[in-house]
Amino acid sequence: MENHIIYPGEVAELNYWTRKWGISRMELHEAILQTGSLHAKELKGHLKKKGFTFSAAGILQYIKLHL
C-alpha cells in the first residue's frame, strides 16, 4: 500500500478505498484536494489526523483507518 496511487477517475478504485477506510467518495475526494496527493499512505494519514465524528459510522471509520 505504501506506493499505491489512487486514481479517482476509476470507480473500482474509489469503491475499494472507500470501503476499506469506511469513508464516502466525497471524503476521499476532499482528502485528495486538501493534500494534493494521490498516494494512499498520505491520504490515510490525512484522514487519521482529521478525526472522526462520535457515531457508529464514525467509530467504524476510525477503526478501519487505524488497522
mmCIF file of N, CA, C and O in Angstrom:
data_model
loop_
_atom_site.group_PDB
_atom_site.id
_atom_site.type_symbol
_atom_site.label_atom_id
_atom_site.label_comp_id
_atom_site.label_asym_id
_atom_site.label_seq_id
_atom_site.Cartn_x
_atom_site.Cartn_y
_atom_site.Cartn_z
ATOM 1 N N MET A 1 0.822 -1.201 0.000
ATOM 2 C CA MET A 1 0.000 0.000 0.000
ATOM 3 C C MET A 1 0.859 1.254 0.000
ATOM 4 O O MET A 1 0.421 2.287 -0.450
ATOM 5 N N GLU A 2 2.089 1.178 0.472
ATOM 6 C CA GLU A 2 2.918 2.375 0.614
ATOM 7 C C GLU A 2 3.043 3.174 -0.672
ATOM 8 O O GLU A 2 2.988 4.387 -0.660
ATOM 9 N N ASN A 3 3.239 2.487 -1.795
ATOM 10 C CA ASN A 3 3.453 3.185 -3.054
ATOM 11 C C ASN A 3 2.209 3.218 -3.930
ATOM 12 O O ASN A 3 2.300 3.575 -5.092
ATOM 13 N N HIS A 4 1.074 2.819 -3.383
ATOM 14 C CA HIS A 4 -0.132 2.737 -4.193
ATOM 15 C C HIS A 4 -0.668 4.134 -4.518
ATOM 16 O O HIS A 4 -0.784 4.991 -3.651
ATOM 17 N N ILE A 5 -1.001 4.324 -5.780
ATOM 18 C CA ILE A 5 -1.609 5.570 -6.252
ATOM 19 C C ILE A 5 -3.106 5.310 -6.413
ATOM 20 O O ILE A 5 -3.508 4.314 -7.002
ATOM 21 N N ILE A 6 -3.919 6.202 -5.897
ATOM 22 C CA ILE A 6 -5.375 6.094 -6.041
ATOM 23 C C ILE A 6 -5.789 6.948 -7.230
ATOM 24 O O ILE A 6 -5.510 8.149 -7.276
ATOM 25 N N TYR A 7 -6.432 6.315 -8.190
ATOM 26 C CA TYR A 7 -6.906 7.026 -9.377
ATOM 27 C C TYR A 7 -8.380 7.354 -9.187
ATOM 28 O O TYR A 7 -9.240 6.484 -9.307
ATOM 29 N N PRO A 8 -8.711 8.620 -8.891
ATOM 30 C CA PRO A 8 -10.094 8.989 -8.570
ATOM 31 C C PRO A 8 -11.066 8.844 -9.731
ATOM 32 O O PRO A 8 -12.269 8.824 -9.519
ATOM 33 N N GLY A 9 -10.581 8.697 -10.946
ATOM 34 C CA GLY A 9 -11.456 8.528 -12.096
ATOM 35 C C GLY A 9 -11.902 7.093 -12.297
ATOM 36 O O GLY A 9 -12.766 6.823 -13.126
ATOM 37 N N GLU A 10 -11.323 6.164 -11.551
ATOM 38 C CA GLU A 10 -11.660 4.753 -11.696
ATOM 39 C C GLU A 10 -12.608 4.330 -10.569
ATOM 40 O O GLU A 10 -12.238 4.337 -9.397
ATOM 41 N N VAL A 11 -13.813 3.964 -10.937
ATOM 42 C CA VAL A 11 -14.860 3.638 -9.975
ATOM 43 C C VAL A 11 -14.439 2.490 -9.067
ATOM 44 O O VAL A 11 -14.663 2.541 -7.852
ATOM 45 N N ALA A 12 -13.808 1.470 -9.630
ATOM 46 C CA ALA A 12 -13.392 0.319 -8.816
ATOM 47 C C ALA A 12 -12.387 0.749 -7.747
ATOM 48 O O ALA A 12 -12.438 0.263 -6.611
ATOM 49 N N GLU A 13 -11.487 1.656 -8.093
ATOM 50 C CA GLU A 13 -10.510 2.185 -7.122
ATOM 51 C C GLU A 13 -11.224 2.911 -5.991
ATOM 52 O O GLU A 13 -10.930 2.693 -4.824
ATOM 53 N N LEU A 14 -12.143 3.780 -6.360
ATOM 54 C CA LEU A 14 -12.880 4.543 -5.347
ATOM 55 C C LEU A 14 -13.661 3.617 -4.436
ATOM 56 O O LEU A 14 -13.648 3.784 -3.215
ATOM 57 N N ASN A 15 -14.324 2.647 -5.023
ATOM 58 C CA ASN A 15 -15.106 1.704 -4.221
ATOM 59 C C ASN A 15 -14.213 0.931 -3.252
ATOM 60 O O ASN A 15 -14.579 0.742 -2.091
ATOM 61 N N TYR A 16 -13.068 0.481 -3.725
ATOM 62 C CA TYR A 16 -12.156 -0.285 -2.873
ATOM 63 C C TYR A 16 -11.704 0.534 -1.672
ATOM 64 O O TYR A 16 -11.811 0.096 -0.530
ATOM 65 N N TRP A 17 -11.181 1.736 -1.913
ATOM 66 C CA TRP A 17 -10.613 2.543 -0.829
ATOM 67 C C TRP A 17 -11.677 3.104 0.099
ATOM 68 O O TRP A 17 -11.458 3.192 1.307
ATOM 69 N N THR A 18 -12.823 3.480 -0.426
ATOM 70 C CA THR A 18 -13.870 3.998 0.460
ATOM 71 C C THR A 18 -14.398 2.893 1.371
ATOM 72 O O THR A 18 -14.658 3.131 2.545
ATOM 73 N N ARG A 19 -14.534 1.683 0.831
ATOM 74 C CA ARG A 19 -14.950 0.551 1.675
ATOM 75 C C ARG A 19 -13.866 0.207 2.686
ATOM 76 O O ARG A 19 -14.155 -0.013 3.857
ATOM 77 N N LYS A 20 -12.631 0.147 2.239
ATOM 78 C CA LYS A 20 -11.511 -0.227 3.111
ATOM 79 C C LYS A 20 -11.383 0.741 4.285
ATOM 80 O O LYS A 20 -11.134 0.334 5.411
ATOM 81 N N TRP A 21 -11.530 2.032 4.021
ATOM 82 C CA TRP A 21 -11.344 3.044 5.058
ATOM 83 C C TRP A 21 -12.643 3.476 5.722
ATOM 84 O O TRP A 21 -12.626 4.289 6.650
ATOM 85 N N GLY A 22 -13.778 3.026 5.242
ATOM 86 C CA GLY A 22 -15.058 3.392 5.852
ATOM 87 C C GLY A 22 -15.410 4.858 5.664
ATOM 88 O O GLY A 22 -15.948 5.490 6.569
ATOM 89 N N ILE A 23 -15.094 5.388 4.481
ATOM 90 C CA ILE A 23 -15.367 6.796 4.186
ATOM 91 C C ILE A 23 -16.234 6.890 2.938
ATOM 92 O O ILE A 23 -16.420 5.909 2.229
ATOM 93 N N SER A 24 -16.728 8.089 2.672
ATOM 94 C CA SER A 24 -17.521 8.307 1.464
ATOM 95 C C SER A 24 -16.594 8.739 0.328
ATOM 96 O O SER A 24 -15.443 9.116 0.549
ATOM 97 N N ARG A 25 -17.123 8.692 -0.878
ATOM 98 C CA ARG A 25 -16.343 9.178 -2.033
ATOM 99 C C ARG A 25 -16.014 10.658 -1.860
ATOM 100 O O ARG A 25 -14.929 11.097 -2.216
ATOM 101 N N MET A 26 -16.972 11.392 -1.332
ATOM 102 C CA MET A 26 -16.751 12.835 -1.128
ATOM 103 C C MET A 26 -15.586 13.058 -0.169
ATOM 104 O O MET A 26 -14.748 13.924 -0.400
ATOM 105 N N GLU A 27 -15.533 12.287 0.909
ATOM 106 C CA GLU A 27 -14.432 12.428 1.867
ATOM 107 C C GLU A 27 -13.090 12.098 1.214
ATOM 108 O O GLU A 27 -12.095 12.769 1.472
ATOM 109 N N LEU A 28 -13.079 11.088 0.351
ATOM 110 C CA LEU A 28 -11.840 10.741 -0.346
ATOM 111 C C LEU A 28 -11.433 11.854 -1.297
ATOM 112 O O LEU A 28 -10.271 12.268 -1.326
ATOM 113 N N HIS A 29 -12.384 12.374 -2.060
ATOM 114 C CA HIS A 29 -12.083 13.479 -2.978
ATOM 115 C C HIS A 29 -11.583 14.709 -2.212
ATOM 116 O O HIS A 29 -10.643 15.376 -2.647
ATOM 117 N N GLU A 30 -12.203 15.016 -1.095
ATOM 118 C CA GLU A 30 -11.768 16.163 -0.282
ATOM 119 C C GLU A 30 -10.345 15.951 0.234
ATOM 120 O O GLU A 30 -9.538 16.878 0.239
ATOM 121 N N ALA A 31 -10.031 14.730 0.651
ATOM 122 C CA ALA A 31 -8.678 14.428 1.138
ATOM 123 C C ALA A 31 -7.660 14.608 0.021
ATOM 124 O O ALA A 31 -6.563 15.135 0.247
ATOM 125 N N ILE A 32 -8.019 14.192 -1.191
ATOM 126 C CA ILE A 32 -7.123 14.365 -2.337
ATOM 127 C C ILE A 32 -6.889 15.844 -2.592
ATOM 128 O O ILE A 32 -5.754 16.281 -2.789
ATOM 129 N N LEU A 33 -7.951 16.630 -2.563
ATOM 130 C CA LEU A 33 -7.815 18.069 -2.801
ATOM 131 C C LEU A 33 -7.023 18.754 -1.687
ATOM 132 O O LEU A 33 -6.193 19.625 -1.949
ATOM 133 N N GLN A 34 -7.269 18.372 -0.457
ATOM 134 C CA GLN A 34 -6.595 19.011 0.678
ATOM 135 C C GLN A 34 -5.113 18.659 0.756
ATOM 136 O O GLN A 34 -4.309 19.477 1.168
ATOM 137 N N THR A 35 -4.750 17.448 0.365
ATOM 138 C CA THR A 35 -3.343 17.041 0.431
ATOM 139 C C THR A 35 -2.605 17.291 -0.869
ATOM 140 O O THR A 35 -1.387 17.402 -0.865
ATOM 141 N N GLY A 36 -3.342 17.328 -1.966
ATOM 142 C CA GLY A 36 -2.701 17.460 -3.276
ATOM 143 C C GLY A 36 -1.985 16.175 -3.668
ATOM 144 O O GLY A 36 -1.087 16.187 -4.501
ATOM 145 N N SER A 37 -2.378 15.067 -3.067
ATOM 146 C CA SER A 37 -1.703 13.791 -3.292
ATOM 147 C C SER A 37 -2.692 12.720 -3.712
ATOM 148 O O SER A 37 -3.872 12.775 -3.368
ATOM 149 N N LEU A 38 -2.182 11.732 -4.452
ATOM 150 C CA LEU A 38 -2.959 10.557 -4.808
ATOM 151 C C LEU A 38 -2.379 9.306 -4.158
ATOM 152 O O LEU A 38 -2.815 8.203 -4.436
ATOM 153 N N HIS A 39 -1.389 9.481 -3.295
ATOM 154 C CA HIS A 39 -0.735 8.361 -2.622
ATOM 155 C C HIS A 39 -1.581 7.898 -1.442
ATOM 156 O O HIS A 39 -1.921 8.695 -0.556
ATOM 157 N N ALA A 40 -1.892 6.602 -1.421
ATOM 158 C CA ALA A 40 -2.756 6.037 -0.386
ATOM 159 C C ALA A 40 -2.215 6.310 1.013
ATOM 160 O O ALA A 40 -2.978 6.650 1.922
ATOM 161 N N LYS A 41 -0.917 6.184 1.195
ATOM 162 C CA LYS A 41 -0.316 6.375 2.524
ATOM 163 C C LYS A 41 -0.549 7.801 3.030
ATOM 164 O O LYS A 41 -0.913 8.009 4.185
ATOM 165 N N GLU A 42 -0.348 8.793 2.165
ATOM 166 C CA GLU A 42 -0.539 10.194 2.552
ATOM 167 C C GLU A 42 -2.014 10.493 2.833
ATOM 168 O O GLU A 42 -2.344 11.207 3.779
ATOM 169 N N LEU A 43 -2.890 9.952 1.998
ATOM 170 C CA LEU A 43 -4.316 10.190 2.177
ATOM 171 C C LEU A 43 -4.814 9.561 3.469
ATOM 172 O O LEU A 43 -5.577 10.179 4.214
ATOM 173 N N LYS A 44 -4.360 8.347 3.765
ATOM 174 C CA LYS A 44 -4.764 7.689 5.006
ATOM 175 C C LYS A 44 -4.281 8.491 6.210
ATOM 176 O O LYS A 44 -5.021 8.687 7.179
ATOM 177 N N GLY A 45 -3.038 8.982 6.160
ATOM 178 C CA GLY A 45 -2.508 9.804 7.250
ATOM 179 C C GLY A 45 -3.331 11.061 7.455
ATOM 180 O O GLY A 45 -3.615 11.457 8.587
ATOM 181 N N HIS A 46 -3.715 11.689 6.360
ATOM 182 C CA HIS A 46 -4.533 12.907 6.443
ATOM 183 C C HIS A 46 -5.888 12.600 7.075
ATOM 184 O O HIS A 46 -6.366 13.345 7.931
ATOM 185 N N LEU A 47 -6.504 11.501 6.654
ATOM 186 C CA LEU A 47 -7.810 11.131 7.194
ATOM 187 C C LEU A 47 -7.719 10.793 8.679
ATOM 188 O O LEU A 47 -8.629 11.114 9.445
ATOM 189 N N LYS A 48 -6.624 10.185 9.102
ATOM 190 C CA LYS A 48 -6.437 9.873 10.517
ATOM 191 C C LYS A 48 -6.351 11.150 11.345
ATOM 192 O O LYS A 48 -6.939 11.252 12.415
ATOM 193 N N LYS A 49 -5.610 12.134 10.841
ATOM 194 C CA LYS A 49 -5.437 13.402 11.559
ATOM 195 C C LYS A 49 -6.741 14.178 11.644
ATOM 196 O O LYS A 49 -6.961 14.926 12.584
ATOM 197 N N LYS A 50 -7.582 13.996 10.638
ATOM 198 C CA LYS A 50 -8.844 14.733 10.562
ATOM 199 C C LYS A 50 -9.776 14.381 11.718
ATOM 200 O O LYS A 50 -10.573 15.191 12.150
ATOM 201 N N GLY A 51 -9.663 13.156 12.229
ATOM 202 C CA GLY A 51 -10.527 12.747 13.327
ATOM 203 C C GLY A 51 -11.803 12.111 12.824
ATOM 204 O O GLY A 51 -11.966 11.850 11.639
ATOM 205 N N PHE A 52 -12.722 11.858 13.743
ATOM 206 C CA PHE A 52 -13.973 11.211 13.380
ATOM 207 C C PHE A 52 -15.105 11.778 14.210
ATOM 208 O O PHE A 52 -14.897 12.362 15.250
ATOM 209 N N THR A 53 -16.304 11.582 13.705
ATOM 210 C CA THR A 53 -17.486 12.010 14.445
ATOM 211 C C THR A 53 -17.883 10.905 15.412
ATOM 212 O O THR A 53 -17.679 9.726 15.130
ATOM 213 N N PHE A 54 -18.420 11.276 16.539
ATOM 214 C CA PHE A 54 -18.818 10.292 17.536
ATOM 215 C C PHE A 54 -20.181 9.732 17.159
ATOM 216 O O PHE A 54 -21.229 10.245 17.557
ATOM 217 N N SER A 55 -20.141 8.700 16.332
ATOM 218 C CA SER A 55 -21.335 7.981 15.905
ATOM 219 C C SER A 55 -20.888 6.571 15.560
ATOM 220 O O SER A 55 -19.689 6.287 15.506
ATOM 221 N N ALA A 56 -21.832 5.699 15.309
ATOM 222 C CA ALA A 56 -21.470 4.324 14.938
ATOM 223 C C ALA A 56 -20.624 4.325 13.665
ATOM 224 O O ALA A 56 -19.597 3.655 13.587
ATOM 225 N N ALA A 57 -21.026 5.106 12.680
ATOM 226 C CA ALA A 57 -20.272 5.175 11.429
ATOM 227 C C ALA A 57 -18.897 5.806 11.653
ATOM 228 O O ALA A 57 -17.901 5.369 11.084
ATOM 229 N N GLY A 58 -18.833 6.824 12.490
ATOM 230 C CA GLY A 58 -17.566 7.483 12.779
ATOM 231 C C GLY A 58 -16.597 6.574 13.506
ATOM 232 O O GLY A 58 -15.397 6.558 13.212
ATOM 233 N N ILE A 59 -17.096 5.796 14.434
ATOM 234 C CA ILE A 59 -16.238 4.859 15.174
ATOM 235 C C ILE A 59 -15.740 3.763 14.239
ATOM 236 O O ILE A 59 -14.569 3.396 14.279
ATOM 237 N N LEU A 60 -16.601 3.262 13.362
ATOM 238 C CA LEU A 60 -16.196 2.251 12.390
ATOM 239 C C LEU A 60 -15.125 2.806 11.466
ATOM 240 O O LEU A 60 -14.135 2.134 11.163
ATOM 241 N N GLN A 61 -15.293 4.042 11.027
ATOM 242 C CA GLN A 61 -14.289 4.694 10.172
ATOM 243 C C GLN A 61 -12.956 4.780 10.911
ATOM 244 O O GLN A 61 -11.913 4.478 10.353
ATOM 245 N N TYR A 62 -12.982 5.172 12.172
ATOM 246 C CA TYR A 62 -11.766 5.281 12.965
ATOM 247 C C TYR A 62 -11.049 3.934 13.048
ATOM 248 O O TYR A 62 -9.846 3.843 12.863
ATOM 249 N N ILE A 63 -11.798 2.891 13.300
ATOM 250 C CA ILE A 63 -11.212 1.552 13.406
ATOM 251 C C ILE A 63 -10.581 1.130 12.090
ATOM 252 O O ILE A 63 -9.453 0.652 12.054
ATOM 253 N N LYS A 64 -11.289 1.335 10.978
ATOM 254 C CA LYS A 64 -10.773 0.925 9.675
ATOM 255 C C LYS A 64 -9.509 1.699 9.308
ATOM 256 O O LYS A 64 -8.597 1.150 8.705
ATOM 257 N N LEU A 65 -9.446 2.962 9.644
ATOM 258 C CA LEU A 65 -8.274 3.767 9.317
ATOM 259 C C LEU A 65 -7.062 3.420 10.159
ATOM 260 O O LEU A 65 -5.930 3.631 9.762
ATOM 261 N N HIS A 66 -7.288 2.882 11.331
ATOM 262 C CA HIS A 66 -6.171 2.592 12.235
ATOM 263 C C HIS A 66 -5.756 1.131 12.215
ATOM 264 O O HIS A 66 -4.928 0.727 13.041
ATOM 265 N N LEU A 67 -6.286 0.335 11.335
ATOM 266 C CA LEU A 67 -5.859 -1.066 11.221
ATOM 267 C C LEU A 67 -4.664 -1.187 10.322
ATOM 268 O O LEU A 67 -4.403 -0.508 9.448
#
